[in-house]
Amino acid sequence: MTPPLRIGNASGFYGDRLDAMREMLTGGELDVLTGDYLAELTMLILGRDRLKDPSAGYARTFLRQLEECLSLAHDRRVRIVTNAGGLNPAGLADAVRKLADRLGIPVRVAHVEGDDLTSRHPGSLTAHAYLGGFGIAACLREGADIVVTGRVTDAALVTGPAAAHFGWAPGEYDRLAGAVVAGHVLECGTQATGGNYAFFRDGDVRHPGFPLAELHEDGSCVITKHPGTGGFVDIGTVTAQLLYETGPARYAGPDVTARLDTVRLTQDGPDRVRVDGVRGEAPPPTLKVGRTRVGGFRNEVVFVLTGLDIEAKAALVQDQLATALGKVADARWELVRTDRSDADTEETASALLRLVVRDPEQAAVGRALSGAAVELALASYPGFHVLAPPGKGSPYGVFEAAHVPRGEVEHLAVLDDGRRIPVAPGADTLVLDGVPQPPLPEPPPPGPTRRAPLGLVAGARSGDKGGDANVGVWVRTDEAWRWLVHTLTVDRFRELLPETGGLTVTRHVLPRLRALNFVVEGILGAGVAAQHRFDPQAKALGEWLRSRHLDIPEDLL
């Protein structure tokens, strides 16, 4: 039997904790250390960087971390795999080699390319296919110490090292699916160890440690963390991350389609959760392509309305600006009632009226607010003031997803010596369709209920996928599951979150996780960079749901 592979994570996004790489390298045993730096918004940011400097386009913080930690990784024989290459993996690989030469540390640096399809998508700032892990595996099998990629799936940072270590072939779907699940749990760093967790008071999450997976040859794993680090790992923290930014039970990727409805979680000791039973199917015949472009320009101003007649004051401002706003492509008002009656501070006596304007032309959004709004300073409602004066307007981005046949993408492993190894797509594919509705447990017998927040019995985690959002909801007992699955229907979900009214909402049932996953289409407009709503990545949508009141059986409370 091949020994288990210990894979840790040291970054969940571009801007994550700089000390994490050192913490992971010094905190315990590791074979591979991964770093995830890319997201939809990050690709747009890197694209704008590259416009200013063609040699840019990668996550520069990775180099800062590596300068301090390359010697540690080399001495401990820990391989590093990261997607910090962003739009320019070859450029980052060269920069790592120069850094290693300057430090006098002999390392072999390889990179993966082929994801960049921008030239095929005129008008796009970036267009990149999501590659799988077998390019990473090819680099590691050829002796790379550091592998830099561009746009691979987040889970590919784990499936690649696992395939190299265990010798997996592309068709070993159950094993690959287990690695995808492990990769999905690790990809967001401390979200698996108590960060952003609904029941955060169950442990000390002031400085959570980063997670690691002990991955086995059959695809099963144990999710844990280094001894003595903060945070905690339990079935709930792993469940929450499994639901993050997912949709149906079929979780499709370039290497395999993992069946989330087969995942089995077991507490395996303190800060240890065993993940097994995962089944896999062939991947779809196409690869997802993430495209970003500049959508236009936006500007905003927040008016402060204090004391009495809040709604009348808001109506006055809207009437006064109606003519000016008629000249912009899009204008949105939102009244946020943060005010209280008979408040003992001015701030708590005040509501916020937010205006956001968008237009293809920067001059239009600048004039609409910088001129018209400021001119109201002495001519509007009593107590007129704004949180900050509006500026000239700034560009906003749009994220769009497309798909391309797998055979049209040239996936390449580029080795330290310059050799270029083509990575062939797997032979089998599967056109995805829906998973049949699983059998539901019997509803609980009638009994006394109490009006209370859903969050007293259920956890939730939410996130974004382009313009859509998902809200995963789970409970911790079979009794609570019997109640939840029959109570939290799509209609009840819409009732609790009125902002989802009129939008397509789909419910996916995951009985093994005691979880429901709701996908809300279009709630985020053109995606995070467009800032369609005040919570543009839907990070708190789940917490809003948990705060809503409904009738809950008293024996669950």
XYZ file of C-alpha atoms in Angstrom:
557
model
C 0.000 0.000 0.000
C 1.212 3.480 -0.847
C 1.458 5.593 2.328
C -1.095 8.391 2.834
C -0.414 11.785 1.343
C -0.569 14.758 3.724
C -1.717 17.820 1.779
C -2.052 21.175 3.520
C -3.399 24.525 2.417
C -1.800 27.929 3.052
C -4.059 30.311 1.112
C -7.757 30.548 0.361
C -7.669 33.754 -1.682
C -5.350 36.483 -2.963
C -4.780 38.472 0.229
C -5.042 35.648 2.752
C -2.817 35.437 5.842
C 0.818 35.971 4.830
C 2.169 33.936 7.757
C 0.145 30.863 6.816
C 2.871 29.301 4.667
C 5.361 29.439 7.518
C 2.746 28.189 9.993
C 1.978 25.166 7.828
C 5.629 24.323 7.137
C 6.661 24.512 10.797
C 3.489 23.227 12.478
C 3.690 19.534 11.586
C 4.351 16.922 8.938
C 3.388 17.673 5.318
C 4.118 16.187 1.919
C 2.496 18.856 -0.253
C 1.484 22.445 0.496
C -1.102 24.095 -1.744
C -2.139 27.700 -2.167
C -5.360 28.879 -3.805
C -5.175 32.516 -4.921
C -7.744 32.726 -7.703
C -11.409 33.674 -7.793
C -13.683 35.279 -10.365
C -12.903 38.746 -9.024
C -9.170 37.970 -8.817
C -9.009 37.187 -12.524
C -10.443 40.619 -13.264
C -7.938 42.292 -10.926
C -5.040 40.422 -12.520
C -6.348 41.299 -15.955
C -6.246 44.990 -15.119
C -2.723 44.532 -13.717
C -1.633 42.960 -16.975
C -3.010 45.908 -18.974
C -0.613 48.173 -17.077
C 2.329 45.740 -17.170
C 2.393 42.757 -19.588
C 4.873 40.979 -17.294
C 2.353 41.043 -14.412
C -0.773 38.928 -14.031
C 0.205 36.682 -11.112
C -0.213 36.840 -7.327
C 2.830 38.752 -6.111
C 2.172 37.904 -2.462
C 3.118 34.298 -3.211
C 6.669 35.432 -3.961
C 6.791 37.341 -0.667
C 5.736 34.214 1.203
C 8.166 32.019 -0.704
C 11.126 34.304 -0.049
C 10.726 33.603 3.647
C 9.706 29.952 3.371
C 11.481 28.373 0.383
C 14.348 27.148 2.525
C 11.890 25.609 5.008
C 10.038 23.775 2.247
C 13.280 22.521 0.722
C 14.683 21.289 4.038
C 11.421 19.516 4.927
C 10.981 18.081 1.410
C 7.548 19.656 1.051
C 6.413 20.193 -2.502
C 4.421 23.339 -3.270
C 1.516 23.476 -5.716
C -0.269 26.771 -6.363
C -2.526 28.519 -8.851
C -0.855 31.841 -8.002
C 0.317 31.977 -11.622
C -3.045 33.455 -12.521
C -2.810 34.875 -16.042
C 0.953 34.399 -16.286
C 2.117 31.073 -14.827
C 5.273 31.081 -16.953
C 6.168 34.525 -15.606
C 5.688 33.437 -12.011
C 7.681 30.244 -12.590
C 10.590 32.345 -13.916
C 10.307 34.691 -10.933
C 10.451 31.705 -8.551
C 13.575 30.401 -10.277
C 15.258 33.797 -9.940
C 14.302 33.908 -6.274
C 15.678 30.409 -5.682
C 18.933 31.278 -7.453
C 19.326 34.410 -5.352
C 18.720 32.404 -2.165
C 21.009 29.584 -3.298
C 18.309 26.911 -2.957
C 18.221 24.202 -5.656
C 14.608 23.666 -6.697
C 12.936 22.497 -9.883
C 10.050 24.713 -10.930
C 7.434 23.601 -13.449
C 4.252 25.216 -14.611
C 0.965 24.333 -16.297
C -0.475 26.272 -19.210
C -3.124 26.025 -21.888
C -5.980 27.572 -19.959
C -5.669 31.028 -21.567
C -8.337 31.344 -24.283
C -8.555 35.140 -24.259
C -7.597 35.448 -27.924
C -10.666 33.371 -28.839
C -13.046 35.703 -27.020
C -12.847 39.232 -28.485
C -13.910 41.917 -26.044
C -12.915 39.871 -22.990
C -10.328 41.104 -20.542
C -9.624 37.495 -19.574
C -11.000 34.137 -20.747
C -9.604 31.017 -19.104
C -10.644 27.376 -19.135
C -10.752 25.508 -15.834
C -8.177 22.743 -16.173
C -7.939 19.613 -14.063
C -5.126 18.118 -12.027
C -3.307 15.871 -14.480
C -1.006 18.638 -15.727
C 0.077 19.143 -12.124
C 0.506 15.381 -11.764
C 2.764 15.271 -14.850
C 4.984 18.009 -13.404
C 5.299 16.225 -10.057
C 6.013 12.854 -11.659
C 8.888 14.472 -13.545
C 10.422 15.685 -10.288
C 9.117 19.248 -9.865
C 9.491 20.712 -6.384
C 7.198 23.651 -7.128
C 4.303 23.629 -9.603
C 2.714 26.893 -10.679
C -0.581 26.936 -12.555
C -3.003 29.380 -14.026
C -6.747 28.775 -13.971
C -7.212 25.232 -12.760
C -10.147 24.192 -10.616
C -9.520 24.761 -6.932
C -9.769 21.020 -6.265
C -7.137 20.302 -8.961
C -4.493 21.488 -6.489
C -5.287 18.265 -4.594
C -6.276 15.855 -7.369
C -2.966 16.533 -9.163
C -0.650 15.646 -6.259
C -2.881 12.687 -5.349
C -2.804 11.276 -8.881
C 0.988 11.632 -8.962
C 1.510 10.085 -5.521
C -0.853 7.125 -5.922
C -0.414 6.570 -9.654
C -4.096 7.131 -10.418
C -5.202 7.017 -14.050
C -7.806 9.400 -15.491
C -10.619 6.824 -15.308
C -10.379 6.038 -11.570
C -13.427 8.131 -10.825
C -14.248 7.108 -7.262
C -10.703 7.833 -6.096
C -10.539 11.093 -8.016
C -13.932 12.116 -6.629
C -12.643 11.552 -3.109
C -9.697 13.835 -3.869
C -12.045 16.467 -5.337
C -14.065 16.469 -2.125
C -10.855 16.787 -0.083
C -9.721 19.620 -2.349
C -13.028 21.421 -2.035
C -12.830 21.251 1.752
C -9.246 22.578 1.780
C -9.542 25.245 -0.923
C -10.897 28.058 1.247
C -8.356 27.617 4.009
C -9.683 28.329 7.469
C -13.327 28.032 6.424
C -12.760 24.321 7.177
C -11.373 24.994 10.666
C -14.037 27.278 12.126
C -13.634 30.434 10.042
C -16.898 32.030 8.853
C -18.728 29.185 10.619
C -22.350 29.451 11.712
C -21.668 27.865 15.116
C -18.374 29.710 15.640
C -18.912 29.796 19.391
C -18.330 26.020 19.545
C -14.562 26.671 19.625
C -11.859 29.325 19.734
C -11.714 30.816 16.233
C -9.713 33.955 16.981
C -6.763 32.595 14.976
C -7.812 29.366 13.249
C -5.131 27.123 11.850
C -5.148 26.132 8.194
C -6.492 22.688 7.256
C -4.827 19.606 5.881
C -6.037 16.299 4.474
C -4.540 12.873 5.086
C -5.448 11.366 1.727
C -5.479 7.598 1.205
C -5.027 5.482 -1.907
C -8.739 4.605 -2.108
C -9.694 8.311 -2.227
C -10.852 8.542 1.376
C -9.275 11.115 3.654
C -9.206 12.633 7.113
C -9.587 16.401 7.363
C -7.575 17.809 10.262
C -5.110 20.566 11.192
C -1.711 20.828 12.812
C -1.644 20.134 16.572
C -1.911 23.186 18.781
C -3.281 25.521 16.129
C -6.471 27.506 16.662
C -9.946 26.798 15.422
C -11.510 23.349 15.288
C -12.480 20.642 12.819
C -15.732 18.756 13.222
C -18.501 17.362 11.038
C -20.178 20.768 10.999
C -17.162 22.738 9.774
C -16.538 20.188 7.027
C -20.225 20.076 6.046
C -20.312 23.867 5.808
C -17.353 23.946 3.435
C -18.709 21.066 1.350
C -21.840 23.145 0.715
C -19.924 26.323 -0.110
C -20.404 27.478 -3.706
C -21.847 24.172 -4.870
C -25.126 23.336 -6.555
C -26.595 19.960 -7.514
C -25.458 16.656 -6.094
C -23.397 16.153 -9.253
C -20.350 18.383 -8.678
C -18.789 18.525 -12.133
C -15.103 19.128 -12.822
C -12.569 18.466 -15.574
C -11.208 15.296 -13.935
C -14.380 13.747 -12.551
C -17.948 14.478 -11.536
C -18.079 13.950 -7.777
C -21.378 12.835 -6.275
C -21.877 14.999 -3.199
C -24.878 12.884 -2.231
C -22.526 9.961 -1.529
C -20.169 11.764 0.869
C -20.045 10.189 4.341
C -18.589 12.142 7.287
C -17.506 10.592 10.586
C -15.874 12.217 13.597
C -12.556 10.388 13.895
C -11.284 11.997 17.089
C -10.599 15.568 18.201
C -10.145 17.833 15.152
C -10.361 14.859 12.795
C -13.199 14.144 10.355
C -13.096 11.072 8.135
C -14.494 11.517 4.608
C -15.290 8.366 2.657
C -17.866 6.664 0.468
C -17.486 9.237 -2.293
C -18.547 8.036 -5.712
C -17.439 9.540 -8.985
C -18.643 9.628 -12.572
C -17.040 10.643 -15.850
C -16.549 14.393 -16.312
C -18.712 16.385 -18.734
C -17.609 16.678 -22.385
C -16.885 20.408 -22.043
C -14.674 22.582 -19.878
C -15.984 25.664 -18.140
C -14.478 28.959 -19.322
C -14.545 31.985 -17.041
C -14.641 35.260 -18.977
C -14.267 38.743 -17.528
C -14.758 42.086 -19.212
C -15.174 45.694 -18.213
C -18.919 46.323 -18.058
C -18.789 50.098 -17.759
C -18.456 52.574 -14.911
C -20.249 52.894 -11.582
C -20.588 55.543 -8.935
C -22.442 55.690 -5.660
C -23.437 57.969 -2.840
C -25.077 57.210 0.508
C -27.420 59.838 1.919
C -27.924 59.893 5.704
C -31.540 60.423 6.796
C -31.961 61.193 10.494
C -34.916 61.267 12.832
C -38.496 61.670 11.687
C -40.139 61.266 8.263
C -37.474 58.898 6.916
C -39.517 57.648 3.967
C -40.659 61.153 3.009
C -37.059 62.412 3.085
C -36.004 59.521 0.867
C -38.804 60.265 -1.585
C -37.754 63.928 -1.743
C -34.161 63.086 -2.716
C -35.323 60.631 -5.363
C -37.656 63.226 -6.861
C -34.919 65.874 -6.879
C -32.463 63.616 -8.718
C -34.926 62.054 -11.160
C -34.037 64.343 -14.063
C -30.277 63.900 -13.677
C -30.590 60.132 -13.333
C -32.615 59.909 -16.499
C -29.360 60.431 -18.396
C -27.580 57.319 -17.022
C -28.077 53.753 -18.199
C -28.956 52.294 -14.789
C -29.786 53.789 -11.384
C -30.718 51.826 -8.263
C -31.965 53.131 -4.931
C -31.951 51.210 -1.658
C -33.296 52.490 1.663
C -31.651 50.725 4.613
C -33.648 51.259 7.790
C -30.871 51.281 10.365
C -32.778 53.914 12.381
C -34.527 53.356 15.707
C -37.349 55.262 17.319
C -36.385 57.583 20.185
C -32.691 56.663 19.674
C -30.094 57.769 22.229
C -27.350 58.361 19.624
C -27.538 60.229 16.330
C -26.155 57.271 14.414
C -28.862 54.907 15.631
C -31.466 57.553 14.776
C -30.329 57.508 11.144
C -31.217 55.489 8.051
C -29.096 55.141 4.911
C -30.318 55.806 1.387
C -27.906 54.298 -1.127
C -27.807 55.302 -4.778
C -25.732 53.351 -7.327
C -25.481 54.434 -10.964
C -23.930 52.575 -13.897
C -23.224 53.663 -17.453
C -20.868 52.750 -20.302
C -19.326 56.230 -20.030
C -17.389 57.394 -16.971
C -18.417 61.010 -17.562
C -22.083 60.081 -17.257
C -21.784 58.539 -13.784
C -19.488 61.347 -12.660
C -21.891 64.090 -13.668
C -24.933 62.273 -12.309
C -23.621 62.220 -8.765
C -20.720 64.626 -8.418
C -22.816 67.407 -9.846
C -26.477 66.807 -9.142
C -26.144 65.134 -5.748
C -23.720 67.631 -4.266
C -25.846 70.548 -5.441
C -28.583 69.369 -3.076
C -26.469 70.107 -0.010
C -28.479 73.217 0.937
C -31.665 72.441 -0.951
C -33.054 69.116 0.221
C -34.296 67.384 3.376
C -33.493 68.653 6.887
C -30.203 67.281 8.199
C -28.858 66.585 4.697
C -25.416 64.949 4.578
C -23.710 62.022 2.872
C -21.230 59.419 4.118
C -18.654 60.564 1.559
C -18.732 62.786 -1.507
C -19.131 60.889 -4.779
C -16.096 60.558 -7.029
C -15.668 60.436 -10.775
C -16.810 56.842 -11.046
C -14.779 53.650 -11.395
C -14.862 50.729 -13.820
C -16.760 47.611 -12.855
C -16.330 44.120 -14.172
C -18.631 41.435 -15.481
C -18.082 37.689 -15.117
C -19.577 35.305 -17.656
C -19.323 31.530 -17.883
C -19.001 29.694 -21.182
C -18.052 26.152 -22.177
C -15.683 24.709 -24.740
C -15.180 21.110 -25.937
C -12.414 19.437 -23.947
C -10.412 18.558 -27.045
C -10.094 22.205 -28.056
C -7.945 23.084 -25.034
C -4.217 22.300 -25.163
C -3.335 21.293 -21.605
C 0.464 21.369 -21.146
C 2.903 20.558 -18.372
C 6.039 22.696 -18.857
C 9.009 21.284 -16.975
C 11.973 23.016 -15.409
C 14.211 21.986 -18.315
C 11.786 23.427 -20.870
C 10.202 20.166 -21.991
C 6.505 20.483 -22.825
C 4.342 17.458 -22.057
C 0.826 17.397 -23.567
C -1.866 16.247 -21.152
C -4.547 14.335 -23.013
C -8.178 14.648 -21.884
C -9.767 11.522 -20.455
C -11.459 9.208 -22.935
C -14.846 9.046 -21.205
C -17.333 11.849 -20.655
C -20.866 12.049 -19.313
C -23.537 14.571 -20.213
C -24.937 15.647 -16.877
C -28.582 15.500 -15.976
C -30.398 15.790 -12.708
C -30.094 13.354 -9.825
C -33.376 11.671 -8.883
C -35.004 12.986 -5.726
C -33.749 10.825 -2.848
C -36.311 9.232 -0.546
C -37.231 11.559 2.301
C -37.691 10.518 5.931
C -41.136 10.537 7.466
C -42.142 13.972 8.753
C -42.005 14.388 12.522
C -45.229 13.929 14.455
C -47.168 17.093 15.346
C -46.195 18.743 18.610
C -45.810 22.084 20.335
C -43.791 24.701 18.464
C -42.225 28.028 19.287
C -41.543 31.026 17.040
C -37.743 31.297 16.873
C -34.839 31.955 14.483
C -33.968 29.114 12.123
C -30.318 29.502 13.159
C -31.016 28.056 16.598
C -31.228 24.621 14.976
C -29.609 24.993 11.531
C -26.289 26.146 10.176
C -25.842 27.797 6.790
C -23.119 28.895 4.434
C -23.620 30.876 1.253
C -21.531 32.108 -1.649
C -21.440 33.144 -5.284
C -21.073 31.520 -8.671
C -21.136 34.284 -11.250
C -24.522 35.965 -10.994
C -26.028 33.115 -8.965
C -25.820 32.425 -5.250
C -26.112 29.249 -3.258
C -27.285 28.809 0.312
C -26.433 25.504 1.961
C -28.416 24.692 5.115
C -27.696 21.763 7.398
C -28.675 20.385 10.798
C -26.836 18.175 13.263
C -29.380 15.505 14.267
C -31.691 13.085 12.472
C -34.694 14.569 14.297
C -33.838 18.067 13.084
C -33.316 16.704 9.564
C -36.814 15.181 9.478
C -38.221 18.598 10.338
C -35.950 20.657 8.058
C -36.416 18.656 4.877
C -40.202 18.897 5.114
C -40.299 22.513 6.315
C -37.728 24.432 4.284
C -39.284 24.122 0.848
C -38.575 26.488 -2.026
C -41.765 28.395 -1.225
C -40.771 28.752 2.434
C -37.254 29.799 1.409
C -38.698 32.564 -0.791
C -41.019 33.606 2.014
C -38.110 33.929 4.452
C -35.883 35.739 1.913
C -38.203 38.058 -0.034
C -35.301 39.316 -2.196
C -35.415 35.930 -3.945
C -39.017 36.441 -5.039
C -39.343 36.345 -8.814
C -36.009 34.549 -9.194
C -35.504 30.886 -10.048
C -34.709 28.947 -6.876
C -33.749 25.268 -7.018
C -33.519 22.997 -3.967
C -31.072 20.082 -3.850
C -31.418 17.444 -1.120
C -28.306 15.803 0.416
C -29.549 13.365 3.072
C -26.122 11.991 4.038
C -25.058 15.500 5.021
C -28.480 16.325 6.513
C -28.360 19.289 4.190
C -30.358 21.272 1.663
C -28.634 23.364 -0.975
C -30.579 26.215 -2.568
C -29.341 27.851 -5.783
C -30.753 31.323 -6.477
C -30.288 32.344 -10.100
C -29.487 35.951 -11.002
C -29.542 37.471 -7.531
C -25.999 38.831 -8.017
C -26.595 40.332 -11.463
C -23.408 40.178 -13.541
C -21.312 38.799 -10.675
C -19.227 40.070 -7.788
C -17.280 42.696 -9.728
C -20.511 44.366 -10.842
C -21.533 44.865 -7.165
C -25.204 44.338 -7.995
C -26.232 44.216 -4.322
C -24.599 45.427 -1.133
C -23.444 41.872 -0.348
C -22.050 41.227 -3.843
C -20.747 37.709 -3.131
C -23.776 36.572 -1.087
C -21.463 35.784 1.812
C -24.110 36.679 4.410
C -27.210 35.423 2.598
C -27.144 32.275 4.727
C -26.850 34.243 7.951
C -29.841 36.344 6.935
C -31.794 33.112 6.435
C -30.712 31.829 9.859
C -31.979 35.026 11.469
C -35.512 34.630 10.108
C -38.205 33.339 12.451
C -40.500 30.397 11.882
C -42.366 27.836 13.970
C -39.845 25.284 15.280
C -40.721 22.179 17.316
C -39.947 22.795 20.956
C -38.109 19.484 21.330
C -35.539 20.719 18.787
C -35.010 23.928 20.746
